[in-house]
Amino acid sequence: MSDLNSLSLYKKESLWIKAWKRMKKNKPAIVGLVIILIFVFFALFANVIADYNEVALKQDYTQKLLPPNSNNILGTDALGRDIFARIIHGARLSLTLGFVIVGIALFFGVSLGGISAFYGGMIDLVIMRLLDVFMAIPPMLLMLSLVAALGPGLDKLMIALIVVIVPGYTRISRASMLAVSGNEYIEAAKACGCSNLKIIFKHLFPNALGPILVVATLSLASTIVMISGFSFLGIGISAPTPEWGAMLSEARANMRYNPYLMIIPGTALLLVSVSFNLIGDGIRDALDPRVKG
Amino acid sequence: MHKYVIRRVLLLIPIILGVTFIVYFILALTPGDPARFILGSNATDASVEALREQLGLNKPIILRYFTYLAKALRGDFGLSYSDSRPVFDSILVRWPVTVKLALFSTFLSMVIGIPAGIISALKHRSRIDVSFTLVSMIMLGMPSFWLALVLMLVFSLSLRWFPSSGIGGWQHFILPVATMSIGTSASLMRLVRSTMLDTIKQDYIITARAKGAPERVVILRHALKNALMIIITQIGLTFTALLAGAVLIEQVYGLPGLGTLTLIAIRSKDIPMVMGTTIFMAIISTLMILLLDIIYAWIDPRIKAKYVGGSH
């Protein structure tokens, strides 16, 4: 019995541990992971390093448009606010929003995909046809009409982004769960008399997780860029909130003579977006060594 | 062949209906009464009700949608809330800018992405491949609106090579097209690379080589041709993404296209205008995908054969 337990324990861990071992050898993915961890660190301690109201929002016209110096390591903006403080509070905002939006979208996507894959038939057909139509609309077009209909505001932007990314998640969840459900161990679990719920959560879901995780990581990058893009256009998060896209929009007026105003938030956005893409690619290669290019 | 085209066109109808219905439905659910909006807050309830009746706002949404679509197909997208002029007139003036931007950028992405992908795949794991792949990762993650600002700072504000904003000659298109192609050429390159890597391993490539076909013929005639379907599909998606994504770039470079029009309409809550531009772009996107489908069928002998009925 103890042998059996250790055997099953070993088998359970092996997939993910093996994947992690492969991923550790993937230098770009590790670089991406380190960069994200640095941003996460600053985001977590943003309030300790620089208070939100006292530093990130405090305007001081005597200190405006200072290039990077010993007091303000990334300089100050046109309203005399410390850019470093705004960048780390921006990181806090962007990362939180990214994870919350992707998390909620994953919940809906995996549930819908699971229902579609598990029940099949009419339910599957209706869900998939509906998704086909949603996916035929270019994402940006769908975003624009949703933002136009819902009006400006952070909560509305979040709803719009979730609506745009759920169809993709649903499709990939359904496909990977269908692929897994054809396996013999699922048949075996059914034959053993496992309940539907146990099969779904214990066998189907963990084994179908890989592709979903890859898509989710990649869409963290695009979601964060999209939030900034809409804030840049003035129909997302608005001033004075320290959001990277909003900061870029504010920087436009002064960028000719103070290029750092525009370079810094953009670099932060680029680093986060490229890092999530590298991690996503790394996870894909690690989980499926056959396609490793 | 024309049977295939007819089939594709017929398949297109439910897609256009579905896509436009979703956009219509989303925008029709906007809080606020259009009749009240047109008449202003001083209007009496009776006159608002009369206008609602006149505009057909009391009818079920599905009926309103078909009325809207029937008019839209004749070029009547209703009147703008902002200036009470026909929405279609504004679209007619603006659409060439956006479509040109999207077309040029799609073309540039192909010119950069396809050869880069082929080279990367042929020199698999070489230094060129590694550096191409790395550069493409950075290009892929690049926020387009930020890149637009950087290019504008370097090439128009500092070097003064190109105008920084507005519309005029071809010079005005260089920076916007360059910006828009960066991300899409990277994704096209990655796709071509991975598809070519898969194709090169196939038996018929080995056969072609064994027959002594020159490497150029093997790659272009055999490998690339079979990777074409995936590439053509991607080109369609690239175009549609660029068409809608142009809003950010038009905004930075001050180009008066459909994106700018949509953005202004969103800000001023001009729902008929937003509906007009989005539905117009959705229809163009779908037509582009149809066109590529037909081009693909024209290239692929398997589809041709299916519809010619085996008579060669």
XYZ file of C-alpha atoms in Angstrom:
605
model
C 0.000 0.000 0.000
C 2.744 2.419 0.944
C 4.470 1.505 -2.293
C 1.371 2.379 -4.220
C 1.071 5.695 -2.451
C 4.611 6.725 -3.111
C 4.232 5.611 -6.685
C 1.142 7.743 -7.231
C 2.795 10.623 -5.417
C 5.817 10.349 -7.634
C 3.711 10.249 -10.760
C 1.617 13.198 -9.673
C 4.606 15.441 -9.129
C 6.672 14.326 -12.040
C 4.904 16.249 -14.829
C 5.232 19.652 -13.211
C 8.630 19.032 -11.622
C 10.010 17.802 -14.911
C 8.535 20.824 -16.634
C 10.126 23.140 -14.084
C 13.499 21.429 -14.561
C 13.226 21.974 -18.319
C 12.126 25.547 -17.826
C 15.121 26.291 -15.587
C 17.361 25.626 -18.577
C 15.418 28.094 -20.724
C 17.397 31.289 -20.188
C 14.953 33.793 -21.767
C 12.088 32.414 -19.669
C 14.112 32.722 -16.468
C 15.130 36.276 -17.358
C 11.428 37.066 -17.877
C 10.536 35.447 -14.558
C 13.208 37.458 -12.694
C 12.033 40.730 -14.267
C 8.421 39.993 -13.314
C 9.469 39.069 -9.760
C 11.307 42.400 -9.455
C 8.174 44.253 -10.587
C 6.050 42.159 -8.218
C 8.427 43.023 -5.352
C 8.158 46.755 -6.036
C 4.417 46.464 -6.512
C 3.980 44.665 -3.181
C 6.065 47.190 -1.252
C 5.050 50.259 -3.284
C 3.440 51.912 -0.286
C 6.432 51.236 1.950
C 8.907 52.627 -0.586
C 6.882 55.676 -1.599
C 3.506 56.555 -0.137
C 0.693 56.778 -2.703
C -0.825 60.099 -1.596
C 2.307 61.652 -0.120
C 4.671 60.898 -3.005
C 3.031 59.402 -6.102
C 0.246 61.989 -6.256
C 1.894 64.974 -4.561
C 2.406 67.864 -6.963
C 5.267 70.298 -6.410
C 5.800 72.956 -9.052
C 9.222 73.891 -7.698
C 10.379 70.358 -8.543
C 8.852 69.974 -11.997
C 10.540 68.326 -15.010
C 13.708 67.361 -13.176
C 15.762 64.808 -15.081
C 16.851 61.717 -13.113
C 18.937 62.797 -10.096
C 19.974 61.571 -6.650
C 16.710 62.667 -5.042
C 14.368 61.425 -7.761
C 16.159 58.502 -9.338
C 13.868 58.582 -12.389
C 13.238 62.336 -12.335
C 9.967 64.207 -11.928
C 7.091 64.911 -14.312
C 5.500 68.170 -15.479
C 3.581 68.453 -12.201
C 6.657 67.794 -10.063
C 5.642 64.260 -9.104
C 8.319 61.632 -8.515
C 8.362 59.296 -11.549
C 9.852 56.337 -9.699
C 6.988 56.401 -7.187
C 4.488 56.615 -10.038
C 6.141 53.746 -11.892
C 6.003 51.372 -8.916
C 2.422 52.340 -8.106
C 1.680 51.872 -11.794
C 3.224 48.404 -11.559
C 0.990 47.661 -8.589
C -2.062 48.749 -10.567
C -1.167 47.030 -13.842
C -0.124 43.719 -12.291
C -3.145 43.585 -9.993
C -5.507 44.380 -12.864
C -3.754 41.888 -15.133
C -4.021 39.054 -12.631
C -7.596 39.886 -11.606
C -8.842 40.164 -15.194
C -7.061 37.019 -16.354
C -8.213 35.208 -13.180
C -11.864 36.059 -13.689
C -11.661 35.305 -17.411
C -10.015 31.951 -16.605
C -12.852 31.093 -14.232
C -15.476 31.723 -16.919
C -13.414 30.295 -19.771
C -12.486 27.059 -18.019
C -16.040 26.577 -16.708
C -17.620 27.138 -20.111
C -14.975 25.040 -21.848
C -15.396 22.289 -19.273
C -19.185 22.265 -19.639
C -18.818 22.214 -23.409
C -16.308 19.369 -23.389
C -18.003 17.303 -20.698
C -21.615 17.456 -21.829
C -21.127 17.776 -25.584
C -24.206 17.658 -27.826
C -26.488 20.658 -28.061
C -24.859 22.564 -25.172
C -21.461 22.224 -26.814
C -22.839 23.282 -30.179
C -24.556 26.407 -28.843
C -21.536 27.525 -26.796
C -19.101 26.950 -29.639
C -21.187 28.701 -32.316
C -21.617 31.701 -30.037
C -17.862 31.820 -29.476
C -17.199 31.566 -33.211
C -19.165 34.756 -33.759
C -17.392 36.547 -30.902
C -14.024 35.452 -32.206
C -14.855 36.652 -35.720
C -14.893 40.219 -34.396
C -11.406 41.747 -34.240
C -10.655 42.080 -30.486
C -9.930 45.796 -30.681
C -13.253 46.426 -32.437
C -15.125 44.481 -29.767
C -13.247 46.413 -27.061
C -14.116 49.760 -28.666
C -17.816 48.975 -28.921
C -17.932 47.624 -25.358
C -16.149 50.691 -23.984
C -18.449 52.933 -26.012
C -21.526 51.156 -24.669
C -20.438 50.802 -21.042
C -18.854 54.233 -20.708
C -15.487 55.176 -19.199
C -14.184 53.802 -15.919
C -11.937 51.093 -14.572
C -14.685 48.573 -13.784
C -16.145 48.953 -17.288
C -12.735 48.509 -18.890
C -12.261 45.319 -16.870
C -15.629 43.934 -17.990
C -14.787 44.755 -21.613
C -11.408 43.004 -21.410
C -12.939 39.933 -19.774
C -15.607 39.677 -22.464
C -12.913 39.921 -25.134
C -10.621 37.211 -23.740
C -13.108 34.651 -22.401
C -13.928 33.137 -25.848
C -10.285 32.255 -26.495
C -9.908 30.681 -23.050
C -13.115 28.705 -23.514
C -11.988 27.312 -26.822
C -8.554 26.265 -25.588
C -9.984 24.760 -22.353
C -12.523 22.777 -24.310
C -9.922 21.525 -26.776
C -7.419 20.453 -24.154
C -10.051 18.831 -21.950
C -11.435 16.933 -24.939
C -7.907 15.778 -25.755
C -7.384 14.572 -22.190
C -10.814 12.976 -21.820
C -9.986 10.488 -24.541
C -7.166 9.059 -22.416
C -7.370 5.642 -20.850
C -6.871 6.852 -17.292
C -10.111 8.805 -17.556
C -11.857 5.632 -18.723
C -10.201 3.835 -15.801
C -11.413 6.449 -13.336
C -14.940 6.099 -14.754
C -14.713 2.325 -14.518
C -13.591 2.641 -10.881
C -16.827 4.473 -10.185
C -15.396 7.953 -9.601
C -17.990 10.719 -9.446
C -18.174 13.204 -12.310
C -16.909 15.988 -10.074
C -13.945 13.929 -8.925
C -13.054 13.050 -12.498
C -13.286 16.685 -13.590
C -11.258 18.166 -10.758
C -8.832 15.363 -10.036
C -8.069 13.968 -13.461
C -9.433 16.080 -16.300
C -8.511 19.552 -15.115
C -4.919 19.045 -13.851
C -3.953 17.247 -17.026
C -5.580 19.796 -19.307
C -4.039 22.729 -17.437
C -0.883 23.110 -19.543
C -2.185 24.822 -22.699
C -4.573 26.953 -20.617
C -1.701 28.153 -18.455
C 0.324 29.099 -21.544
C -2.526 31.126 -23.049
C -3.243 32.800 -19.709
C 0.396 33.857 -19.270
C 0.596 35.233 -22.801
C -2.653 37.120 -22.363
C -1.347 38.744 -19.165
C 1.033 40.606 -21.465
C -1.621 41.670 -23.962
C -4.127 42.568 -21.226
C -1.679 44.874 -19.447
C -0.725 46.543 -22.756
C -4.412 46.894 -23.668
C -5.248 48.595 -20.334
C -2.417 51.051 -20.925
C -3.491 51.596 -24.513
C -7.017 52.514 -23.503
C -5.750 54.744 -20.702
C -3.445 56.372 -23.254
C -6.483 57.083 -25.446
C -8.225 58.638 -22.452
C -11.008 56.045 -22.300
C -9.496 53.853 -19.585
C -7.912 54.823 -16.307
C -7.611 58.597 -16.150
C -5.292 61.088 -14.470
C -4.066 61.555 -11.772
C -3.882 57.779 -11.264
C -0.296 56.617 -11.892
C -1.079 54.283 -14.795
C 1.681 53.744 -17.365
C -0.496 54.474 -20.394
C -1.949 57.589 -18.759
C 1.612 58.677 -17.884
C 2.613 58.263 -21.539
C -0.338 60.359 -22.595
C 0.675 63.105 -20.144
C 4.285 62.899 -21.315
C 3.397 63.753 -24.923
C 3.257 67.502 -24.326
C 6.812 67.639 -22.958
C 8.524 64.738 -24.685
C 10.469 66.885 -27.152
C 12.758 68.320 -24.475
C 12.176 65.757 -21.698
C 12.228 62.416 -23.476
C 12.734 60.478 -20.213
C 9.086 61.279 -19.355
C 8.045 59.051 -22.223
C 10.945 56.565 -22.248
C 10.520 55.410 -18.632
C 6.852 54.340 -18.476
C 7.129 52.789 -21.945
C 10.181 50.768 -20.955
C 8.369 49.504 -17.859
C 5.424 48.447 -20.022
C 7.717 46.821 -22.588
C 9.641 44.897 -19.905
C 6.490 43.527 -18.300
C 4.911 42.611 -21.625
C 8.014 40.909 -23.073
C 8.660 39.091 -19.781
C 5.191 37.564 -19.641
C 5.571 36.493 -23.273
C 8.941 34.870 -22.491
C 7.478 33.052 -19.478
C 4.487 31.883 -21.521
C 6.741 30.571 -24.272
C 8.938 28.935 -21.640
C 5.988 27.136 -20.073
C 4.861 25.903 -23.485
C 8.289 24.537 -24.343
C 8.670 22.991 -20.898
C 5.305 21.240 -20.986
C 5.667 19.984 -24.520
C 9.313 19.250 -25.230
C 8.472 17.822 -28.658
C 7.729 21.188 -30.228
C 10.746 22.857 -28.651
C 12.219 24.880 -31.520
C -13.991 27.308 -58.960
C -16.957 29.676 -59.006
C -18.877 27.060 -57.009
C -16.290 27.396 -54.281
C -16.558 31.183 -54.357
C -20.346 31.013 -54.108
C -20.050 28.617 -51.182
C -17.647 30.937 -49.353
C -19.879 33.948 -49.994
C -22.895 32.045 -48.645
C -20.904 31.015 -45.581
C -20.009 34.653 -45.102
C -23.616 35.761 -44.621
C -24.173 34.204 -41.175
C -20.770 35.516 -40.042
C -21.553 39.091 -41.112
C -25.012 38.817 -39.519
C -23.581 37.437 -36.282
C -20.753 39.936 -36.019
C -22.855 42.988 -36.841
C -25.652 41.801 -34.559
C -23.303 41.514 -31.579
C -21.874 44.980 -32.207
C -25.385 46.391 -32.689
C -26.681 44.623 -29.599
C -23.821 45.860 -27.381
C -24.223 49.446 -28.545
C -28.015 49.413 -28.465
C -27.859 48.447 -24.796
C -26.029 51.676 -23.973
C -27.649 53.328 -20.985
C -29.522 56.503 -21.925
C -32.407 57.194 -24.245
C -31.386 58.216 -27.781
C -34.615 60.179 -28.229
C -33.928 62.151 -25.044
C -30.358 62.692 -26.246
C -31.488 64.141 -29.575
C -34.167 66.399 -28.111
C -32.160 67.576 -25.113
C -33.136 67.563 -21.433
C -35.769 70.305 -21.832
C -38.027 68.224 -24.074
C -41.407 67.100 -22.775
C -42.039 63.432 -22.096
C -44.699 63.400 -24.807
C -42.351 64.657 -27.526
C -39.650 62.181 -26.441
C -42.199 59.387 -26.640
C -43.293 60.587 -30.091
C -39.699 60.568 -31.339
C -39.120 57.116 -29.827
C -42.101 55.910 -31.833
C -40.853 57.675 -34.962
C -37.326 56.227 -34.610
C -38.761 52.785 -33.999
C -37.136 52.522 -30.584
C -40.171 50.812 -29.107
C -39.846 47.852 -31.430
C -38.014 44.674 -30.369
C -34.240 44.831 -30.796
C -34.053 42.109 -33.437
C -36.446 44.047 -35.676
C -34.525 47.253 -35.118
C -31.344 45.425 -36.026
C -32.667 44.187 -39.363
C -34.030 47.636 -40.195
C -30.617 49.100 -39.362
C -28.757 46.514 -41.435
C -31.053 46.909 -44.437
C -30.428 50.653 -44.370
C -26.699 50.213 -43.701
C -26.303 48.032 -46.780
C -27.712 50.939 -48.803
C -25.189 53.278 -47.181
C -27.551 54.772 -44.617
C -26.003 54.478 -41.147
C -28.304 57.048 -39.560
C -27.501 60.531 -38.298
C -24.699 61.475 -35.932
C -25.777 62.787 -32.525
C -22.997 65.368 -32.572
C -23.592 67.220 -35.833
C -26.824 65.607 -37.125
C -25.148 64.812 -40.434
C -25.262 61.348 -41.991
C -22.781 58.985 -40.325
C -21.939 57.462 -43.691
C -20.671 60.804 -45.025
C -18.062 60.951 -42.269
C -17.107 57.299 -42.839
C -16.792 57.882 -46.581
C -14.240 60.651 -46.038
C -12.217 58.779 -43.423
C -12.129 55.134 -44.445
C -9.397 55.346 -47.120
C -6.846 56.528 -44.538
C -7.423 53.584 -42.211
C -7.694 50.970 -44.940
C -4.488 52.287 -46.565
C -2.708 52.139 -43.202
C -3.861 48.575 -42.611
C -3.048 47.425 -46.171
C 0.434 48.975 -46.282
C 1.220 47.627 -42.823
C 0.001 44.147 -43.716
C 2.163 44.260 -46.820
C 5.230 45.442 -44.898
C 4.676 42.748 -42.251
C 4.663 40.139 -45.014
C 7.807 41.564 -46.614
C 9.633 41.432 -43.275
C 7.981 38.492 -41.545
C 7.894 35.820 -44.257
C 11.568 35.956 -45.380
C 12.757 36.322 -41.780
C 10.717 33.284 -40.770
C 12.036 31.207 -43.672
C 15.661 32.147 -42.941
C 15.175 31.398 -39.266
C 13.686 27.978 -40.024
C 16.365 27.051 -42.569
C 19.166 28.113 -40.241
C 17.459 26.445 -37.294
C 19.352 26.995 -34.007
C 22.056 29.043 -35.719
C 23.092 32.427 -34.409
C 20.812 34.152 -36.959
C 17.845 32.079 -35.822
C 18.486 32.810 -32.141
C 18.869 36.537 -32.681
C 15.820 36.728 -34.995
C 13.755 34.876 -32.418
C 14.938 37.140 -29.610
C 14.296 40.327 -31.591
C 10.851 39.039 -32.549
C 10.018 38.480 -28.863
C 10.800 42.123 -28.129
C 8.880 43.335 -31.193
C 5.916 41.195 -30.220
C 5.724 42.651 -26.726
C 6.227 46.219 -27.923
C 3.253 48.464 -27.060
C 2.490 50.031 -30.466
C 1.442 53.423 -29.124
C 4.702 53.753 -27.209
C 6.762 52.752 -30.223
C 4.836 55.386 -32.174
C 5.940 58.021 -29.657
C 9.571 56.837 -29.755
C 9.724 56.843 -33.580
C 8.067 60.241 -33.636
C 10.605 61.629 -31.156
C 13.586 60.230 -33.059
C 12.579 60.621 -36.704
C 10.328 63.635 -36.751
C 11.011 65.781 -33.675
C 14.797 65.261 -33.543
C 15.955 64.251 -37.023
C 13.054 65.989 -38.800
C 12.994 63.348 -41.533
C 9.249 62.860 -41.484
C 6.285 65.022 -40.498
C 5.106 64.280 -36.970
C 1.384 64.448 -37.596
C -1.432 65.143 -39.990
C -2.192 63.906 -43.454
C -0.595 64.840 -46.762
C 1.782 62.951 -49.026
C 3.283 59.503 -48.637
C 5.755 60.834 -46.047
C 2.916 60.984 -43.554
C 2.404 57.250 -43.864
C 5.992 56.090 -43.285
C 6.129 56.284 -39.491
C 2.570 55.017 -38.844
C 3.048 52.051 -41.178
C 6.455 51.249 -39.656
C 4.939 51.337 -36.170
C 1.980 49.191 -37.040
C 4.045 46.532 -38.813
C 6.455 45.877 -35.948
C 4.247 43.595 -33.863
C 2.512 41.888 -36.779
C 5.728 41.166 -38.685
C 7.111 39.537 -35.529
C 4.095 37.289 -35.105
C 4.094 36.448 -38.808
C 7.803 35.597 -38.601
C 7.250 33.271 -35.651
C 4.378 31.567 -37.420
C 6.282 31.102 -40.682
C 9.277 29.771 -38.746
C 7.340 27.170 -36.775
C 5.226 26.120 -39.774
C 8.324 25.768 -41.962
C 10.084 23.756 -39.256
C 7.130 21.367 -39.209
C 6.924 21.175 -42.994
C 10.611 20.580 -43.592
C 10.407 17.340 -41.602
C 7.664 15.911 -43.870
C 8.332 12.943 -46.135
C 7.646 14.753 -49.415
C 10.402 17.256 -48.663
C 12.836 14.410 -48.142
C 11.580 12.877 -51.394
C 12.043 16.144 -53.267
C 15.579 16.419 -51.958
C 16.307 12.787 -52.763
C 15.161 13.399 -56.341
C 17.893 15.990 -56.527
C 15.714 19.070 -56.697
C 17.715 22.233 -55.993
C 17.345 23.503 -52.424
C 15.654 26.726 -53.622
C 12.954 24.743 -55.408
C 12.488 22.436 -52.425
C 11.965 25.369 -50.095
C 9.891 27.665 -52.303
C 7.884 25.199 -54.366
C 7.344 22.436 -51.841
C 7.839 23.617 -48.285
C 6.548 27.172 -48.492
C 3.607 26.323 -50.700
C 2.326 23.860 -48.150
C 2.832 26.267 -45.290
C 0.776 28.824 -47.224
C -2.650 28.011 -45.830
C -1.662 28.861 -42.273
C 0.232 31.928 -43.471
C -2.687 33.241 -45.548
C -5.086 32.781 -42.647
C -2.662 34.722 -40.475
C -2.422 37.514 -43.056
C -6.202 37.910 -42.889
C -6.097 38.114 -39.113
C -3.204 40.574 -39.339
C -5.188 42.877 -41.597
C -8.293 42.813 -39.417
C -6.268 43.399 -36.245
C -4.446 46.313 -37.892
C -7.670 47.864 -39.159
C -9.152 48.085 -35.674
C -5.794 48.628 -33.979
C -5.146 51.707 -36.112
C -7.076 53.757 -33.554
C -3.999 54.027 -31.296
C -1.610 54.911 -34.100
C -3.991 57.370 -35.775
C -4.310 59.045 -32.402
C -0.533 59.474 -31.959
C 0.130 60.698 -35.503
C -3.024 62.760 -35.780
C -4.332 60.903 -38.821
C -8.000 61.532 -39.628
C -9.058 57.912 -40.105
C -11.868 55.693 -38.862
C -10.032 55.136 -35.565
C -9.908 58.815 -34.734
C -13.540 59.127 -35.790
C -14.526 56.246 -33.491
C -12.532 57.653 -30.590
C -14.105 61.100 -30.872
C -17.519 59.442 -31.110
C -16.866 57.335 -28.006
C -15.793 60.405 -26.039
C -18.887 62.375 -27.062
C -21.215 59.366 -26.627
C -22.185 59.571 -30.302
C -23.567 56.026 -30.466
C -24.792 56.036 -34.118
C -21.293 57.076 -35.183
C -19.572 54.345 -33.116
C -22.061 51.823 -34.485
C -21.439 52.990 -38.038
C -17.639 52.862 -37.852
C -17.423 49.545 -35.996
C -19.958 47.803 -38.227
C -18.237 49.235 -41.312
C -14.857 47.939 -40.105
C -16.366 44.571 -39.185
C -17.777 44.230 -42.708
C -14.450 45.195 -44.334
C -12.643 42.673 -42.110
C -14.978 39.871 -43.102
C -14.732 40.746 -46.804
C -10.928 40.694 -46.544
C -11.028 37.219 -45.039
C -13.307 36.120 -47.892
C -10.877 37.528 -50.439
C -7.974 35.631 -48.874
C -10.044 32.441 -48.809
C -10.579 32.781 -52.532
C -6.906 33.523 -53.193
C -6.030 30.461 -51.176
C -8.414 28.262 -53.133
C -6.937 29.602 -56.338
C -3.447 28.575 -55.170
C -4.339 25.227 -53.624
C -4.961 22.555 -56.294
C -6.750 20.326 -53.766
C -9.626 22.781 -53.358
C -9.703 23.504 -57.095
C -9.933 19.810 -57.895
C -12.809 19.305 -55.473
C -14.976 21.819 -57.309
C -13.914 21.099 -60.858
C -15.200 17.574 -60.310
C -12.040 15.706 -61.207
C -12.058 16.746 -64.866
C -8.609 18.100 -65.550
